[in-house]
C-alpha positions as semicolon CSV with decimal commas, in nm:
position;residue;x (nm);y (nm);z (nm)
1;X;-1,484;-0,472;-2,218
2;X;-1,686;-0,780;-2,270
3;X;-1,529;-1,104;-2,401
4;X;-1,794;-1,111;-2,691
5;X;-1,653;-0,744;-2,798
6;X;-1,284;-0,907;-2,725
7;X;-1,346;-1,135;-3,032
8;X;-1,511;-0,909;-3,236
9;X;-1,237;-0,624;-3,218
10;X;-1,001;-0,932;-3,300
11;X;-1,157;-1,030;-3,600
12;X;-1,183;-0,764;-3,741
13;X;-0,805;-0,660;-3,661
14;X;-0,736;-1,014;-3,815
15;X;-0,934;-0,912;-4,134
16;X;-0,747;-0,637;-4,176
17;X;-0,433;-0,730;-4,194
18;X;-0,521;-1,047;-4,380
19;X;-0,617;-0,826;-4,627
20;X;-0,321;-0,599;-4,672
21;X;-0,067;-0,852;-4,594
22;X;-0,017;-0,944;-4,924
23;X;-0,044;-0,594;-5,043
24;X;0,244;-0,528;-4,749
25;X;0,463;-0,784;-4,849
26;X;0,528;-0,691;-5,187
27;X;0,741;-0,367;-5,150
28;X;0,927;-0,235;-4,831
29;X;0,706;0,032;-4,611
30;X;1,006;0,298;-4,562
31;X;0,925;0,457;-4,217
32;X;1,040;0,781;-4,125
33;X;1,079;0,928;-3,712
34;X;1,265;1,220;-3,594
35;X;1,537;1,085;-3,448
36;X;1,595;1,351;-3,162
37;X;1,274;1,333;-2,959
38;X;1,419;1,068;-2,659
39;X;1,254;0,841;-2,559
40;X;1,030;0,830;-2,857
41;X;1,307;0,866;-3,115
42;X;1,685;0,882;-3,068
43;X;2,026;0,847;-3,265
44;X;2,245;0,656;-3,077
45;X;2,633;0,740;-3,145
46;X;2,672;0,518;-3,420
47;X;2,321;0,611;-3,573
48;X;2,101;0,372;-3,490
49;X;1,779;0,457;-3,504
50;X;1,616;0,363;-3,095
51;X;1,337;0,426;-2,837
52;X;0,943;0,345;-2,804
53;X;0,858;0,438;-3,164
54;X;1,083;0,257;-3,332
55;X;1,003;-0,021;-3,114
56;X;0,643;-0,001;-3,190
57;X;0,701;0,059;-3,564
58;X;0,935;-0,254;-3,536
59;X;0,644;-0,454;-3,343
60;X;0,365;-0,304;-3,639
61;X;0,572;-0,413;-3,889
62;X;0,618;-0,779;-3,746
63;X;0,217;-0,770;-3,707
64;X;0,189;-0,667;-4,059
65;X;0,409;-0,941;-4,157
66;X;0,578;-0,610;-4,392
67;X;0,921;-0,557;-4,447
68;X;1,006;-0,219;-4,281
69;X;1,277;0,021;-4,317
70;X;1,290;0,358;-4,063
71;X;1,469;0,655;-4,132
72;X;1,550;0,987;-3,999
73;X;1,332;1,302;-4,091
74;X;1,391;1,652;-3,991
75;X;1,037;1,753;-3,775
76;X;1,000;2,040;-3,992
77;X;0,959;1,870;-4,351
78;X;0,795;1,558;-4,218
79;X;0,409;1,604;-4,397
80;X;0,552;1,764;-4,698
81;X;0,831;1,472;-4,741
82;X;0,609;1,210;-4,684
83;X;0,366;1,372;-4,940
84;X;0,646;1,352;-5,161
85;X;0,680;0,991;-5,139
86;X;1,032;1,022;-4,976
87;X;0,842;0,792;-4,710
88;X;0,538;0,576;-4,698
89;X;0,487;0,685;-4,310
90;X;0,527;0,846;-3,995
91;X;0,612;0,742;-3,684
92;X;0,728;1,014;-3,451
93;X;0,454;1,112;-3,177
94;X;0,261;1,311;-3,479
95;X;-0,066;1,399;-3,254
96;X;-0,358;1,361;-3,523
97;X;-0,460;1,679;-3,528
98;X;-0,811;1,887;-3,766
99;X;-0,556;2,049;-3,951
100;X;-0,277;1,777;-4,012
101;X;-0,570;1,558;-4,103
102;X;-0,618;1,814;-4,402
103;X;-0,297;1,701;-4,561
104;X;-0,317;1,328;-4,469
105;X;-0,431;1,035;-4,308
106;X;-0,366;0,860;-3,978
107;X;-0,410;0,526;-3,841
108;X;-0,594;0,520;-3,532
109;X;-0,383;0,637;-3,227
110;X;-0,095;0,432;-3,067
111;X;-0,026;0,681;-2,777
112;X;-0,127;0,985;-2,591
113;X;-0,024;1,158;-2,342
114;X;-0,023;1,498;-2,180
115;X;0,174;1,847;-2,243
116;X;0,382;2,031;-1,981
117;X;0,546;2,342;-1,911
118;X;0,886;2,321;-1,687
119;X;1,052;2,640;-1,554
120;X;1,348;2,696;-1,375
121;X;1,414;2,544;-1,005
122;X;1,415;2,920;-0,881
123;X;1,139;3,026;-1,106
124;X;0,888;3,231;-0,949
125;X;0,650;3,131;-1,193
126;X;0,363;2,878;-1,032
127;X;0,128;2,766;-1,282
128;X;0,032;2,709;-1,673
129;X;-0,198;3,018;-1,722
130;X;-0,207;3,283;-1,928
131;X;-0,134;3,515;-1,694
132;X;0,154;3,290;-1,482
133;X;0,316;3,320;-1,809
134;X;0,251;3,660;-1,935
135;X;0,597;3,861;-1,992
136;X;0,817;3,513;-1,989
137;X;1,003;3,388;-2,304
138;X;0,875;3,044;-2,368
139;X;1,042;2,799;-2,614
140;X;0,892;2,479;-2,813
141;X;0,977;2,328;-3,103
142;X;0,848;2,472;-3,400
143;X;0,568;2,277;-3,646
144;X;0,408;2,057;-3,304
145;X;0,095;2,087;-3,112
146;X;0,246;2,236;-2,830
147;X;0,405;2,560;-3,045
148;X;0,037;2,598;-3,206
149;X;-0,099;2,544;-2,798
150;X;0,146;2,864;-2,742
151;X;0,115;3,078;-2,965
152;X;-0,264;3,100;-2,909
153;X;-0,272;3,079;-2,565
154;X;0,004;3,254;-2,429
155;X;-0,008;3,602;-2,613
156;X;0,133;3,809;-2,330
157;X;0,431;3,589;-2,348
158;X;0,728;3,605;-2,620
159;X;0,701;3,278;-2,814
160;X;1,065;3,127;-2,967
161;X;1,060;2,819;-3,191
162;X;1,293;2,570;-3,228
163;X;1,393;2,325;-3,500
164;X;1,444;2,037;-3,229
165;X;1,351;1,994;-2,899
166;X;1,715;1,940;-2,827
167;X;1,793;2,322;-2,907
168;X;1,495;2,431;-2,703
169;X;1,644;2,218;-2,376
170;X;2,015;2,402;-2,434
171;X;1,876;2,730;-2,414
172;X;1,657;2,687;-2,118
173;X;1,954;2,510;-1,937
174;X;2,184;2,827;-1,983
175;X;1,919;3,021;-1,861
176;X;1,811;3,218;-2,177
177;X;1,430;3,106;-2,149
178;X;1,209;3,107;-1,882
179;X;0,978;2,818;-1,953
180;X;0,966;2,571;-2,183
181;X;0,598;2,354;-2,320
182;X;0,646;2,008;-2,474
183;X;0,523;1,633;-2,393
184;X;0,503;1,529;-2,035
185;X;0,703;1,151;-2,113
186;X;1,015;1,380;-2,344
187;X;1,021;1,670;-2,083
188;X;1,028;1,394;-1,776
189;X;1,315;1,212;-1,930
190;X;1,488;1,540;-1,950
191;X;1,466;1,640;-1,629
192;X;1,619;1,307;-1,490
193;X;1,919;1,366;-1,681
194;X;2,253;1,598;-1,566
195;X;2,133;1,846;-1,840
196;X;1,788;1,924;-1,680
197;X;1,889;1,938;-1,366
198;X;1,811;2,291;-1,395
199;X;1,443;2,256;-1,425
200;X;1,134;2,144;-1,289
201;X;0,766;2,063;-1,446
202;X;0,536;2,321;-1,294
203;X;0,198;2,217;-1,428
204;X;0,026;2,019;-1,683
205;X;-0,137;2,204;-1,990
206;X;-0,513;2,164;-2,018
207;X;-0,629;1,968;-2,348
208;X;-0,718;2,172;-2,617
209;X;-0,878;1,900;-2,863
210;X;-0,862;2,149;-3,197
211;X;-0,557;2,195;-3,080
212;X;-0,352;1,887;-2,911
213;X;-0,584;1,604;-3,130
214;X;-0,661;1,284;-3,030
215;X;-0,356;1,130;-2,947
216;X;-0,052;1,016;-3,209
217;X;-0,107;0,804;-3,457
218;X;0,067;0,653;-3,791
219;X;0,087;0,893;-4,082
220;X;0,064;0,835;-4,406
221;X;-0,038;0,982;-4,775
222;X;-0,420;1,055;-4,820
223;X;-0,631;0,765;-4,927
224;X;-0,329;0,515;-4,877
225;X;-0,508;0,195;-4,755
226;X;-0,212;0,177;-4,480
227;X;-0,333;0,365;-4,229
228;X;-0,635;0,081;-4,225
229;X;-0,343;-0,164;-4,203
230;X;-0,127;-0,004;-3,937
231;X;-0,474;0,067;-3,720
232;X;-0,510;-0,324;-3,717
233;X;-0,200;-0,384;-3,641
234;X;-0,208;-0,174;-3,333
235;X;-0,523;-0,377;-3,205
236;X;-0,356;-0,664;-3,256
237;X;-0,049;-0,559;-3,041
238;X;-0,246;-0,392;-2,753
239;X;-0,437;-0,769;-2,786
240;X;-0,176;-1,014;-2,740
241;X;0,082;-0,773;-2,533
242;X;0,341;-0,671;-2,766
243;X;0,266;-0,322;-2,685
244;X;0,278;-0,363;-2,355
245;X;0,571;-0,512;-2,346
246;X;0,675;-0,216;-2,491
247;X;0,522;0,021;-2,272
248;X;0,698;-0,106;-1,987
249;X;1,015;-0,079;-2,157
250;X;0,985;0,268;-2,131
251;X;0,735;0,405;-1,883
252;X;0,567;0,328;-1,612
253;X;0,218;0,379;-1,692
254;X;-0,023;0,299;-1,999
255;X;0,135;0,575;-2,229
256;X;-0,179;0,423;-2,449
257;X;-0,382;0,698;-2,249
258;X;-0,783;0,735;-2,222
């Protein structure tokens, strides 16, 4: 990118917030996440809110000069709560998708990165396809990009949701699934831990744009001038390397994507 375009993208990022910093400043932007989707969103044992989104919606926030507040949301009522006003916005690796974009806006993205299917160690199944998986009980969590990705590829296959990716990962450890399709970062970090030492990734998904968006961005209610707000905010980071700071917190690649 050219330094001429370097300035411009800043100054317009710097507009941006300059504009709804005051706006930002006069309430508290409640921010809702998951909460079970490591290393994106975790409890700890005390309940603390941790990993790479709350980070980032920490790091946002601080750009925004906004008081922030982040709380736990159960996956499947995130869009309708936040519609609700139970939130002001969502940060939880919500891929902006045609249809969630129906029901409400999105800042630009803030991270993308690939789906996955693991199987089994001894798994005789070798690939992704259709047909690799026809006959094979799959699990994903239910309400995501990768459960829609599924159930419309995959018809040969029996198809079981879960409320949580953490249910999905118990019953493919004890051996009552025979693959499992979710994010390549959450499935990785599974793997390397005593609990999915059972499994192994055995391909990466092809992107379905209708289907898998364009990456995850911030959610928040339609025509709510935050989304303009948190977009700037994320040029700003990726400018002056708060974001990757971030990023190599918790991966070791650009998790920012293409």
């Amino acid at each position: 990118m050219g330094i001429s375009k370097r300035i411009a993208l800043a100054a317009t990022a710097a507009l941006a917030l300059t504009i709804g910093m005051a706006q930002a400043q006069e309430k508290t932007i409640k921010i809702a996440t998951e909460g079970a989707y490591p290393p994106y969103n975790s409890l700890t044992s005390d309940g603390k809110l941790v990993g790479f989104d709350v980070d980032i919606a920490n790091a946002l926030c601080e750009e925004m000069k906004a008081k922030c507040e982040i709380v736990a949301q159960e996956w499947d009522g995130m869009i309708p709560a936040l519609q609700a006003g139970k939130f002001d916005a969502i940060i939880a690796q919500m891929s902006i998708t045609p249809e969630r974009k129906e029901k409400i806006d999105f800042s630009k993205k803030y991270i993308n990165t690939p789906a996955v299917i693991a199987v089994a160690k001894d798994s005789d199944i070798k690939g992704v396809t259709k047909e690799d998986l026809a006959g094979k009980k799959i699990g994903v969590q239910g309400s995501t990009i990768h459960y829609n990705y599924a159930e419309k590829v995959f018809t040969d296959s029996e198809i079981k949701s879960y409320p949580t990716a953490e249910e999905y990962k118990l019953d493919m450890a004890n051996g009552r699934l025979d693959a499992v399709g979710d994010d390549a970062v959450t499935m990785g970090a599974w793997l390397e831990t005593p609990d999915g030492a059972c499994c192994k990734i055995v391909g990466t998904i092809p992107n379905m744009p209708e289907i898998h968006g364009d990456g995850a961005g911030v959610g928040v209610r339609k025509g709510d001038a935050l989304a303009d707000q948190f977009s700037a905010a994320i040029e700003a980071i990726r400018a002056n390397g708060k974001y990757k700071e971030i990023n190599d917190k918790y991966f070791k690649f650009d998790a920012y994507g293409s």
